[in-house]
Coordinates of C-alpha atoms in Angstrom, one line a residue:
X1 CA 3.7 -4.8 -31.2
X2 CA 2.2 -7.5 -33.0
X3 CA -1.2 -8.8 -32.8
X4 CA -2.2 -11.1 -29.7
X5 CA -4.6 -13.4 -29.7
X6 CA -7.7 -12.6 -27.6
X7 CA -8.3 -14.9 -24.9
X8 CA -11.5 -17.1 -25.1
X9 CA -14.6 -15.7 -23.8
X10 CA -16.5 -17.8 -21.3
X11 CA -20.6 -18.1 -22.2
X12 CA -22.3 -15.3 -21.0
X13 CA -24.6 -17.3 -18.6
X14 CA -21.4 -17.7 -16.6
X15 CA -20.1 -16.3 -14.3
X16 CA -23.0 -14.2 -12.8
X17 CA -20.7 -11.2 -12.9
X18 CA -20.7 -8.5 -14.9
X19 CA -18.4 -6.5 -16.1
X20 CA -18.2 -2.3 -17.2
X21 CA -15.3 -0.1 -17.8
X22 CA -16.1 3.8 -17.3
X23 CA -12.5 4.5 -17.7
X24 CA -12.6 2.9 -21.1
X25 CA -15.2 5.6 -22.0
X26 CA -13.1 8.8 -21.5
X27 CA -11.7 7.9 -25.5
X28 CA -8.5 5.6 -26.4
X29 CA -5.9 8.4 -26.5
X30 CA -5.8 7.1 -22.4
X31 CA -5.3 3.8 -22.8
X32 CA -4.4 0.6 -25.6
X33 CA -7.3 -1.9 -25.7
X34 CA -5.2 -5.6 -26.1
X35 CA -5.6 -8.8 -24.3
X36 CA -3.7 -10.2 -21.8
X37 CA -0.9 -13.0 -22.4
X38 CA -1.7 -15.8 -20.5
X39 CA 0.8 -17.9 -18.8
X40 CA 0.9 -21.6 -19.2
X41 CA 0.1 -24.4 -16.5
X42 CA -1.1 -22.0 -13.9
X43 CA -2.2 -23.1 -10.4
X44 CA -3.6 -21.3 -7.1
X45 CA -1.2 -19.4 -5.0
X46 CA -3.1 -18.3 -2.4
X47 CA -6.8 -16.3 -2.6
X48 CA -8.3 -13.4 -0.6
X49 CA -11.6 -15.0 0.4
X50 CA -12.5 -11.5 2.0
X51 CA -10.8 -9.4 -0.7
X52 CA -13.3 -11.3 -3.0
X53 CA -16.5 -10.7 -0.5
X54 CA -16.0 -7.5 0.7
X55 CA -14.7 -5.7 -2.3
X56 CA -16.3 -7.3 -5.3
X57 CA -19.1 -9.0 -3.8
X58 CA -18.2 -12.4 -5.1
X59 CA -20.2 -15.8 -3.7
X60 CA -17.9 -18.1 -1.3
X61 CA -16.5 -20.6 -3.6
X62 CA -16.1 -18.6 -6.6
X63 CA -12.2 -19.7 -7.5
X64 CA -13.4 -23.2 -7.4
X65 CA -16.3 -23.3 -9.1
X66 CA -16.0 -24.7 -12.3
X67 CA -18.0 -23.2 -14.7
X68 CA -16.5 -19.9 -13.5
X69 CA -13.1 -21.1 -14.7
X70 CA -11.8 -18.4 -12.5
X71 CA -8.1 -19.7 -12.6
X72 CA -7.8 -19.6 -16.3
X73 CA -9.5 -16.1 -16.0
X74 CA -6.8 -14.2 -13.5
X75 CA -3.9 -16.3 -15.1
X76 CA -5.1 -14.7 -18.4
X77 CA -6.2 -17.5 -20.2
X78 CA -9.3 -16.3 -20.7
X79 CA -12.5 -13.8 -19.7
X80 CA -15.5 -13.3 -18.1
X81 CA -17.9 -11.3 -20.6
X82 CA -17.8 -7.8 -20.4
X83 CA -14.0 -7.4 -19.7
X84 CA -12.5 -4.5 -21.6
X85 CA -8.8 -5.5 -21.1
X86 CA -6.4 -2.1 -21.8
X87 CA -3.0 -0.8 -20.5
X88 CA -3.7 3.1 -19.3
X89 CA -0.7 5.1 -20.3
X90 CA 0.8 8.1 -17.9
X91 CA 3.9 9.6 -17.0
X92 CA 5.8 10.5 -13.9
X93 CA 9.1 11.7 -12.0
X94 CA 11.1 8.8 -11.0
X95 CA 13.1 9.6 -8.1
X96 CA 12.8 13.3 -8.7
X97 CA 13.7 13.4 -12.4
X98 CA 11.1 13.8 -15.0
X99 CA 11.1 10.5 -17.0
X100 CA 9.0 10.8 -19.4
X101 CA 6.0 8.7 -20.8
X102 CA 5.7 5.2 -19.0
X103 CA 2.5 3.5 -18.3
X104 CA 0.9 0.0 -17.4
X105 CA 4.2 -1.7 -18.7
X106 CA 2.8 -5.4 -17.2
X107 CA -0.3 -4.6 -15.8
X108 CA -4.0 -4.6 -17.7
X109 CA -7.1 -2.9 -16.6
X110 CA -10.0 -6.2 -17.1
X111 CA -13.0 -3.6 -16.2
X112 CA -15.3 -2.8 -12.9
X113 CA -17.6 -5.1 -11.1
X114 CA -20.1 -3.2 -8.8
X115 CA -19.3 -4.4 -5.5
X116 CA -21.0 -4.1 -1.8
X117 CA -19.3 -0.9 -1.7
X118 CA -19.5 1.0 -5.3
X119 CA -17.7 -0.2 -8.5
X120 CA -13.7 -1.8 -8.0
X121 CA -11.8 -2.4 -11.3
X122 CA -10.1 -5.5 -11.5
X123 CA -6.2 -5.7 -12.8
X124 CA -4.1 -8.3 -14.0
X125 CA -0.6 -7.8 -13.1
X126 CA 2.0 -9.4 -15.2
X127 CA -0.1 -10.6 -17.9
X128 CA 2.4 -9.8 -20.4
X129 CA 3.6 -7.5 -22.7
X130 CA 1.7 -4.3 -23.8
X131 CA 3.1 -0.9 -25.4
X132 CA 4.2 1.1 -22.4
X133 CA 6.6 -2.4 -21.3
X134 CA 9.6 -0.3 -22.4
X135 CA 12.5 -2.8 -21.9
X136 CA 9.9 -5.2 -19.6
X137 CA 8.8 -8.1 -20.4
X138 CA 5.7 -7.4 -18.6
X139 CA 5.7 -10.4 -16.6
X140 CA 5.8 -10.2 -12.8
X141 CA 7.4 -13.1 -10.3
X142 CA 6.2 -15.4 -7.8
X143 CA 8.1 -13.5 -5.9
X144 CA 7.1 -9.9 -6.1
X145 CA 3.6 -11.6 -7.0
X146 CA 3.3 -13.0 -3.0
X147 CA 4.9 -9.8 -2.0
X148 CA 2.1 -7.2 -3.5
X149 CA -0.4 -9.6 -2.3
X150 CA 0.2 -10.3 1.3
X151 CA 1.2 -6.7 1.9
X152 CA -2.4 -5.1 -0.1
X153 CA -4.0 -7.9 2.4
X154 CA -1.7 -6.9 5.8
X155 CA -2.0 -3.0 5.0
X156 CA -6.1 -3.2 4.7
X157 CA -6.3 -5.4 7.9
X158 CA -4.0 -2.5 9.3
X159 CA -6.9 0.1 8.2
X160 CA -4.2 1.7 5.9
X161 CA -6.1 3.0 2.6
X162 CA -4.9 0.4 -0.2
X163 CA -5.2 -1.5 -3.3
X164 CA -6.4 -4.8 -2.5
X165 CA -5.2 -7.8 -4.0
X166 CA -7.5 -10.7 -5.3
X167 CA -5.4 -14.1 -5.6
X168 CA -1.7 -15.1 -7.1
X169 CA -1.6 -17.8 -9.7
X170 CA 2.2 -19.4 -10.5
X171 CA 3.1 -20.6 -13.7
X172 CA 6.6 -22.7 -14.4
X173 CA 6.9 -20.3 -17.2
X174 CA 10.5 -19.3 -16.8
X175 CA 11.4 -15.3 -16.2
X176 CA 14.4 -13.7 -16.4
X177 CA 15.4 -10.9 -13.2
X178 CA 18.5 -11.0 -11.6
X179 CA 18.0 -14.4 -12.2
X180 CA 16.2 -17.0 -13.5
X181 CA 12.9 -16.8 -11.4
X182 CA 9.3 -18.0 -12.3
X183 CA 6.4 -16.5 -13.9
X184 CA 2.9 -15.3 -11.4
X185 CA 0.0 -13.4 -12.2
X186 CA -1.0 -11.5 -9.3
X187 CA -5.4 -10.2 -9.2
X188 CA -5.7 -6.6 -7.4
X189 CA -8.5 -4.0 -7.2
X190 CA -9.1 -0.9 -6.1
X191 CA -12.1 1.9 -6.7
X192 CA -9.4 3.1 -9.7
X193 CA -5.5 2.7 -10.7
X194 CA -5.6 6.6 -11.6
X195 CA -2.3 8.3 -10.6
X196 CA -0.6 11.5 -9.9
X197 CA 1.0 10.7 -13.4
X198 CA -1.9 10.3 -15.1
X199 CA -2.7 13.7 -14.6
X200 CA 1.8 14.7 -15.8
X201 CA 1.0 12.8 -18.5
X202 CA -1.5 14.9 -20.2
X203 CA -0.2 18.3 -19.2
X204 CA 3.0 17.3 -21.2
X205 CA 1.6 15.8 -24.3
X206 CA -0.3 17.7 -27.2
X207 CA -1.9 15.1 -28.9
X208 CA -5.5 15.7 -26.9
X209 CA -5.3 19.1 -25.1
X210 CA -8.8 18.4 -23.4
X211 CA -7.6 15.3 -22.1
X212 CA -6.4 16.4 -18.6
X213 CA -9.9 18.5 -18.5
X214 CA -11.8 15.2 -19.2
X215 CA -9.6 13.0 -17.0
X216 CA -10.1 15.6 -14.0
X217 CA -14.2 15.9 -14.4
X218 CA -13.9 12.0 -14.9
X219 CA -11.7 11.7 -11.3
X220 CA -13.9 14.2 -9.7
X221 CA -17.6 13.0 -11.1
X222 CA -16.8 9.6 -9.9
X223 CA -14.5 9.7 -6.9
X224 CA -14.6 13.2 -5.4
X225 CA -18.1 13.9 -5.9
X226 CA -17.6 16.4 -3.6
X227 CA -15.5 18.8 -5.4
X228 CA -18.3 18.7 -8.1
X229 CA -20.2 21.8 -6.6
X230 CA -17.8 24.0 -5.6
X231 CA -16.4 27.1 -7.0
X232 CA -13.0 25.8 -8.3
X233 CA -14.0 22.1 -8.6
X234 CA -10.0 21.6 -10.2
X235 CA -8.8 23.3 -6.9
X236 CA -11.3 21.5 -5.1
X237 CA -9.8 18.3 -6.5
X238 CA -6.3 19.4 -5.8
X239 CA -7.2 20.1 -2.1
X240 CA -8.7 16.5 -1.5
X241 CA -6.0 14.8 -3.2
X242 CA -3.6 16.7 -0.4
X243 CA -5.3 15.7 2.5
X244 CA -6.2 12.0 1.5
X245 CA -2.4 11.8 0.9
X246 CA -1.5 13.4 4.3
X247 CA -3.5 11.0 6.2
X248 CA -2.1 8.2 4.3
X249 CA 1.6 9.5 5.0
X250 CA 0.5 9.3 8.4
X251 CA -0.6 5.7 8.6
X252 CA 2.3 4.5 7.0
X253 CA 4.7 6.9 9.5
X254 CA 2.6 5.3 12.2
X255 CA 3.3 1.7 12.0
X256 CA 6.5 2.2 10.3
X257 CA 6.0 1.2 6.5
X258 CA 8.5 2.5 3.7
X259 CA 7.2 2.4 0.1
X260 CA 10.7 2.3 -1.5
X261 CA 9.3 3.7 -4.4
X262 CA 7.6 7.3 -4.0
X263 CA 7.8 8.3 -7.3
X264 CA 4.6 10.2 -8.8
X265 CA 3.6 7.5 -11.3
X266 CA 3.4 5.3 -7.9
X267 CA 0.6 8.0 -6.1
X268 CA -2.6 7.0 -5.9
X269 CA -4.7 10.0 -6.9
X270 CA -7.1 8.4 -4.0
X271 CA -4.9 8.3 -1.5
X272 CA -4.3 4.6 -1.4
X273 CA -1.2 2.8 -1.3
X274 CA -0.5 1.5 -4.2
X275 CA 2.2 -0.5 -6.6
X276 CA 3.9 -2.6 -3.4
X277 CA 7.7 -3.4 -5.1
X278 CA 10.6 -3.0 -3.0
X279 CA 8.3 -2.0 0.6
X280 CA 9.6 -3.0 4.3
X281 CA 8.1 -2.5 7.8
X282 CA 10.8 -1.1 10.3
X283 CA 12.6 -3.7 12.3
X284 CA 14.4 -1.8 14.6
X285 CA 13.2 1.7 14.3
X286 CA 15.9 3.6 12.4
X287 CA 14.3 7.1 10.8
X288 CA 17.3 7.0 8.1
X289 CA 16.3 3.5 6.9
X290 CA 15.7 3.0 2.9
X291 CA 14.0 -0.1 2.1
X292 CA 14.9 -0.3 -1.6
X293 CA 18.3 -1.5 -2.7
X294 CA 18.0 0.4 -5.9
X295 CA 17.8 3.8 -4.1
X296 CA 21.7 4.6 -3.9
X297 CA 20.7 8.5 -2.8
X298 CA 18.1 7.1 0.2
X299 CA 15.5 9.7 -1.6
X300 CA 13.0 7.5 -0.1
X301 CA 14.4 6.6 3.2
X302 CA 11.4 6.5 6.0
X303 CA 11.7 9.7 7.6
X304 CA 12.1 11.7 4.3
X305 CA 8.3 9.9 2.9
X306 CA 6.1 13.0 4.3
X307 CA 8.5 15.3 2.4
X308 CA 8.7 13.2 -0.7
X309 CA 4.6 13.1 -0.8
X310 CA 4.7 16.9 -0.2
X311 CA 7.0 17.0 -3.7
X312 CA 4.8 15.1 -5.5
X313 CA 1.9 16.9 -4.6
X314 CA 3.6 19.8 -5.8
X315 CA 4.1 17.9 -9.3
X316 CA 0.4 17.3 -9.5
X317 CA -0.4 20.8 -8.7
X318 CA 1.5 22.2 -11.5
X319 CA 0.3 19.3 -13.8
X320 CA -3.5 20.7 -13.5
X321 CA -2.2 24.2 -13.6
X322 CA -3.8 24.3 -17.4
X323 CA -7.3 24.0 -15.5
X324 CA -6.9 25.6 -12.2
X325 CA -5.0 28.8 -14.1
X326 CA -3.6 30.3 -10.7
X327 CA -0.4 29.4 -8.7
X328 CA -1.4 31.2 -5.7
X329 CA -4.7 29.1 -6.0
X330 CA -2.9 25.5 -6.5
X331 CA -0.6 27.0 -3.7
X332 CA -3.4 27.1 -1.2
X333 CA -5.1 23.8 -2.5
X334 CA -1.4 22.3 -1.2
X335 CA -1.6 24.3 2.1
X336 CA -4.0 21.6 3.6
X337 CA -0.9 18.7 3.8
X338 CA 1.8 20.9 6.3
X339 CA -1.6 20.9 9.4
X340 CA -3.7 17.8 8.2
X341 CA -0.4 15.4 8.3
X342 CA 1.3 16.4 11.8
X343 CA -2.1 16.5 13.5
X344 CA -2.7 13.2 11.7
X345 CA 0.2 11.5 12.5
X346 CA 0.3 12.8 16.1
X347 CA -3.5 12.0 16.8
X348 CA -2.6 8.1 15.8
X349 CA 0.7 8.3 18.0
X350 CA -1.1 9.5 21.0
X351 CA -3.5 6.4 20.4
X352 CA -0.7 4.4 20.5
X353 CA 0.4 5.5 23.0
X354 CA -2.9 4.8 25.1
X355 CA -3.7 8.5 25.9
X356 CA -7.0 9.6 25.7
X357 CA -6.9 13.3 25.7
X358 CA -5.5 15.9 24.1
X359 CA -2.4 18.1 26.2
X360 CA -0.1 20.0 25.5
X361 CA 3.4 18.6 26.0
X362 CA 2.0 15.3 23.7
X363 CA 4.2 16.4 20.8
X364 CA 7.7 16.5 23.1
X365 CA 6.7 13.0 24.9
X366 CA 6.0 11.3 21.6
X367 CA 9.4 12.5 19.9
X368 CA 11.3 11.8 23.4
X369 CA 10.3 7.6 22.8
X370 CA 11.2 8.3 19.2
X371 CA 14.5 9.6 19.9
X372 CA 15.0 7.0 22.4
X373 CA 14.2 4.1 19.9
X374 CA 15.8 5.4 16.8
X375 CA 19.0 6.0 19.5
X376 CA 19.0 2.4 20.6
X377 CA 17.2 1.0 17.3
X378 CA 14.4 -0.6 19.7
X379 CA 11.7 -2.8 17.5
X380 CA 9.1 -1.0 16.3
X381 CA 6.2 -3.1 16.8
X382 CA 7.3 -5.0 19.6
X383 CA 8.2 -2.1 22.0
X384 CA 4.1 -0.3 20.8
X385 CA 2.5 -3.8 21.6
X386 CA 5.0 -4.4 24.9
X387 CA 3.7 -0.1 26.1
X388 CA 0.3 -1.6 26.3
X389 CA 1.6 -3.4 29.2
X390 CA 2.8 -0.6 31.4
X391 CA 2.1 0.2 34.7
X392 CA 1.3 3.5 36.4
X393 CA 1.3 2.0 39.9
X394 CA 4.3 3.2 41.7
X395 CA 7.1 0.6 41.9
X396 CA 5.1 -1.3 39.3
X397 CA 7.4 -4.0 37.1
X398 CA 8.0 -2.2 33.8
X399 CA 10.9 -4.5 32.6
X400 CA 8.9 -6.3 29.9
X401 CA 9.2 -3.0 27.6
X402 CA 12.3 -1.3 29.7
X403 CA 14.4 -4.6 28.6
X404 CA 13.9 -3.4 24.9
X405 CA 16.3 -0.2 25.4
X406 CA 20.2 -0.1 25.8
X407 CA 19.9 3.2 27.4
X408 CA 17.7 2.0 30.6
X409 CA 18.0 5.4 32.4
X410 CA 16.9 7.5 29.7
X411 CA 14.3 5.0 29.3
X412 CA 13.4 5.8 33.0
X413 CA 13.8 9.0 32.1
X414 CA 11.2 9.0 29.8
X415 CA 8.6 6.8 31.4
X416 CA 8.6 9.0 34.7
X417 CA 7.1 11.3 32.3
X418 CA 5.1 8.8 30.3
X419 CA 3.6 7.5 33.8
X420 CA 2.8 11.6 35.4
X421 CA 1.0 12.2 31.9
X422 CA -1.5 9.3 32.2
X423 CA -2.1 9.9 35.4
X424 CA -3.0 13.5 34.8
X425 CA -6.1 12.2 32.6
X426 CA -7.1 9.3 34.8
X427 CA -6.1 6.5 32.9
X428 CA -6.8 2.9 33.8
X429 CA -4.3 0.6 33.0
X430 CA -6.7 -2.2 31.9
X431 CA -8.8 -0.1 29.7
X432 CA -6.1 1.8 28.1
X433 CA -4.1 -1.9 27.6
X434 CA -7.0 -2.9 25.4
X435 CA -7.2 0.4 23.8
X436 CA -3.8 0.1 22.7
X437 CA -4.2 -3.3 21.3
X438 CA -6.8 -2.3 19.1
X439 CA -4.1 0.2 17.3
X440 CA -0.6 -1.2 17.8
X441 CA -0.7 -4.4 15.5
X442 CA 1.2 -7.7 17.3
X443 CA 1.9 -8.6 13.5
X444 CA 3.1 -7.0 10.4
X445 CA 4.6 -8.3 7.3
X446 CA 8.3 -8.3 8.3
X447 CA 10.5 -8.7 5.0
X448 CA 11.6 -12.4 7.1
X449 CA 8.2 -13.7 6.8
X450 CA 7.4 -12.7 3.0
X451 CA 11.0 -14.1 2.4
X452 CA 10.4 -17.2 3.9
X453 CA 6.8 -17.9 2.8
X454 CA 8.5 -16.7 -0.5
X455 CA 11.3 -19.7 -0.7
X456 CA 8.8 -22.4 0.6
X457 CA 6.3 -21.2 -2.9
X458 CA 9.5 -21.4 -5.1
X459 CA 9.8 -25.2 -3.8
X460 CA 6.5 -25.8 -4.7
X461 CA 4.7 -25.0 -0.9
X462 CA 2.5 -22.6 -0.9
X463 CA 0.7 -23.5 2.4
X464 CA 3.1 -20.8 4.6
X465 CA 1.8 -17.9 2.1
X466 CA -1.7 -19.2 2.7
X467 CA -1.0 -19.3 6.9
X468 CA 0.5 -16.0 6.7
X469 CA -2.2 -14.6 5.0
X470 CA -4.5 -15.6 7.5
X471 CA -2.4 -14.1 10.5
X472 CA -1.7 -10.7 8.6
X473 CA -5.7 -10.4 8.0
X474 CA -6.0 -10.2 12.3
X475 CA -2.9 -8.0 12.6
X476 CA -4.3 -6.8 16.0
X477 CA -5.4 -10.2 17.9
X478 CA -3.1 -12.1 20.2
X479 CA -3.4 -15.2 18.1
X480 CA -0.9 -17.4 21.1
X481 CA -0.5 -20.0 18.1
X482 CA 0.8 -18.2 15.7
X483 CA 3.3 -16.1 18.3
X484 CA 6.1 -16.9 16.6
X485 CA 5.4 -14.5 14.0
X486 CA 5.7 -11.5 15.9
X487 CA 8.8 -12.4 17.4
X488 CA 11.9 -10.6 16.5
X489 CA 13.4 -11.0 13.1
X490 CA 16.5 -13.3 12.9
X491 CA 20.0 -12.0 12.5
X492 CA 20.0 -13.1 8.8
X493 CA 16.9 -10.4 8.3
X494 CA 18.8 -7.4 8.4
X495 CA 21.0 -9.1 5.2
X496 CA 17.8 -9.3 3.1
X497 CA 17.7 -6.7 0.4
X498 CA 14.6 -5.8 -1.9
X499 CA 14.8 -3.8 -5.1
X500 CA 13.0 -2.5 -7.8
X501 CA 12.4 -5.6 -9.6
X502 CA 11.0 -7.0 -6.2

């Protein structure tokens, strides 16, 4: 790779941020040190306002301010002092084959800015080329761009552990796909970018053997200080890593989110969701549904994610078998995923389903409505929001939900059962309506919406991106103007497809 010009520094009186990069310290056999590629003619997208507060701690204002030169900054153009700018190399299993080495092919790591809530690197992604681009060009879209950043917004408002995402500047810089598309820089941030394949990575190479001990004890002493102390901190860390990923199966089972791309260089080793490419929220609910046009097998499909997280775990498990030394240790570090995700997942579909208490018989009632949906291919997120609405009163009008089934009798079926099982805890309709309000969002980012907030930015608009930003950050709230937006999709939705280089 030839040399790249490093972008101009700004003066170090401005911003009044400061940048380190701890990662950068663990030695450069993890990472390439480069500059990002700036893109030309950039403008504003759309910005997080409270990704900016809440996670990095920035003032109101900051992308406008001018000695800040914030849009030259997350277009690449130039930096803020302290940035450390490096592509972090790993390797992974792509759809259950072992691929090899691969890496941050169009993303770069700018450094950490302590925040309200502990340190949060900062990444460029699609700031051009770097070493681990392979065939990439290391640019990303405006499409994809908008994509990763309404959905890091939308899943946070959801309460869904995630990667957060910063702003989206567009350039007319031209970028081949499929097509000719153009050129966008999306800003994201999380408390660290580290993945399962991180960890693959340097089990299978023998240029550093310490590496994987130095990346774990890095992971551990400034993530999971809690495995620090105990007696096998390396099993320690394998056990958190299992249950952070259980419970973040189970929010994304619970509002009905497909990845689309579960491979192990796309797990977070924190449990977040991370690297949003070909994603979807469930229309109608259909357990066999596979979001990603480029998964011919349906590896991925919906109801095969808790299994497909359970495999990776596995992978990581025997990638930091050099330091825990024992299968039947790394075995039981993995035992924690089979309890903590089904009580998980059942725990936020009892909420959901407005009941209070704990019975037995919870498990059969949940799967009855899920067999009934996935039967009739009843909408997701209207038919949770339209439950909230239903009446235990004899006689009472139920049609509002009822309507949403082909099969009314074995609706009926099921809601004689629904209504005897919150009546046996005492449940008051009012209450439990707003209880169930407060978990069962009126608004998720349905692929219709990104794809037409999507075609107005390619025009030159990018006031819908900005409006839908601001109803995905209040998933949960009734929001009468906007109710359009939670309607259901159009016919020409189900006709939408999304691949890899979404």
């Amino acid at each position: 790779m030839s040399a790249v010009p490093l972008p101009p520094a700004l003066s170090p009186d401005a911003p009044p941020v400061r940048f380190s990069n701890r990662f950068a310290a663990l030695g450069d056999v993890f990472y390439t040190a480069l500059p990002a590629q700036g893109v030309p003619d950039p403008q504003w997208v759309v910005v997080s306002e409270a990704c900016a507060r809440d996670e990095l701690g920035l003032p109101d204002g900051w992308s406008r301010r001018a000695e800040w030169q914030a849009l030259q900054v997350v277009s690449g153009n130039a930096s803020w002092p302290g940035m450390q700018p490096l592509a972090s190399v790993y390797s992974g299993h792509q759809f259950g084959v072992w691929a090899g080495q691969l890496g941050d092919g169009r993303a770069l790591w700018l450094g950490e800015i302590e925040g309200p809530h502990g340190p949060r690197e900062l990444q460029l992604k699609g700031s051009g080329l770097t070493p681990y681009s392979r065939m990439g060009d290391g640019r990303a879209v405006l499409r994809s761009s908008i994509r990763e950043f309404l959905c890091s917004e939308a899943m946070h408002a959801l309460g869904i552990a995630t990667t957060r995402a910063l702003c989206v500047v567009a350039s007319p810089m031209p970028v081949r796909r499929e097509s000719i598309e153009s050129a966008a820089v999306c800003t994201r941030t999380a408390p660290s970018f580290i993945r399962f394949g991180h960890f693959e990575h340097f089990t299978h190479t023998a240029q550093d053997p310490d590496a994987l001990r130095r990346l774990a004890d890095f992971v551990i002493e400034h993530h999971l200080p809690e495995c620090r102390d105990a007696a096998q901190p390396y099993v320690a860390l394998l056990d958190a890593v299992s249950r952070r990923t259980a419970e973040l199966i189970a929010s994304w089972q619970a509002v009905g989110f497909c990845h689309g791309v579960m491979n192990t260089d796309n797990m977070s080793i924190l449990g977040l969701t991370i690297d949003y490419g070909p994603f979807g929220f469930l229309d109608g609910f259909d357990p066999g549904h596979v979001c990603n046009h480029s998964d011919h097998e349906g590896r991925y499909a919906f109801a095969r994610q808790p299994n497909v997280a359970f495999w990776n775990l596995h992978a990581l498990a025997q990638a930091l078998m050099p330091l825990i030394g024992d299968s039947d240790l790394a075995l039981e570090a993995l035992e924690p995923y089979k309890t903590v995700f089904p009580r998980a997942l059942t725990s936020r579909m009892r909420a959901k389903l407005g009941m209070a208490t704990e019975r037995d018989g919870d498990g059969e009632l949940i799967d009855g409505l899920m067999r009934r949906m996935a039967q009739d291919r009843t909408d997701l997120t209207i038919a949770f929001r339209r439950l909230a609405q239903f009446r235990t009163v004899e006689g009472a009008d139920n049609s509002e939900v009822r309507d949403l089934f082909l099969d009314r009798e074995a609706f009926d079926a099921w809601a004689l059962q629904y209504r005897a099982r919150l009546i046996a805890e005492g449940s008051d309709d009012a209450a439990r309506a707003i209880a169930m309000d407060r978990v069962n969002p009126k608004y998720v980012l349905r692929n219709h919406l990104a794809q037409e907030a999507i075609h107005r930015a390619q025009n030159g608009d990018y006031d819908e991106t900005r409006r839908l930003l601001k109803v995905l950050q209040r998933p949960f709230d009734e929001q009468p103007e906007h109710a359009a937006y939670a309607d259901f999709p159009p016919d020409w939705a189900q006709h939408i497809e999304v691949s890899c280089s979404s």
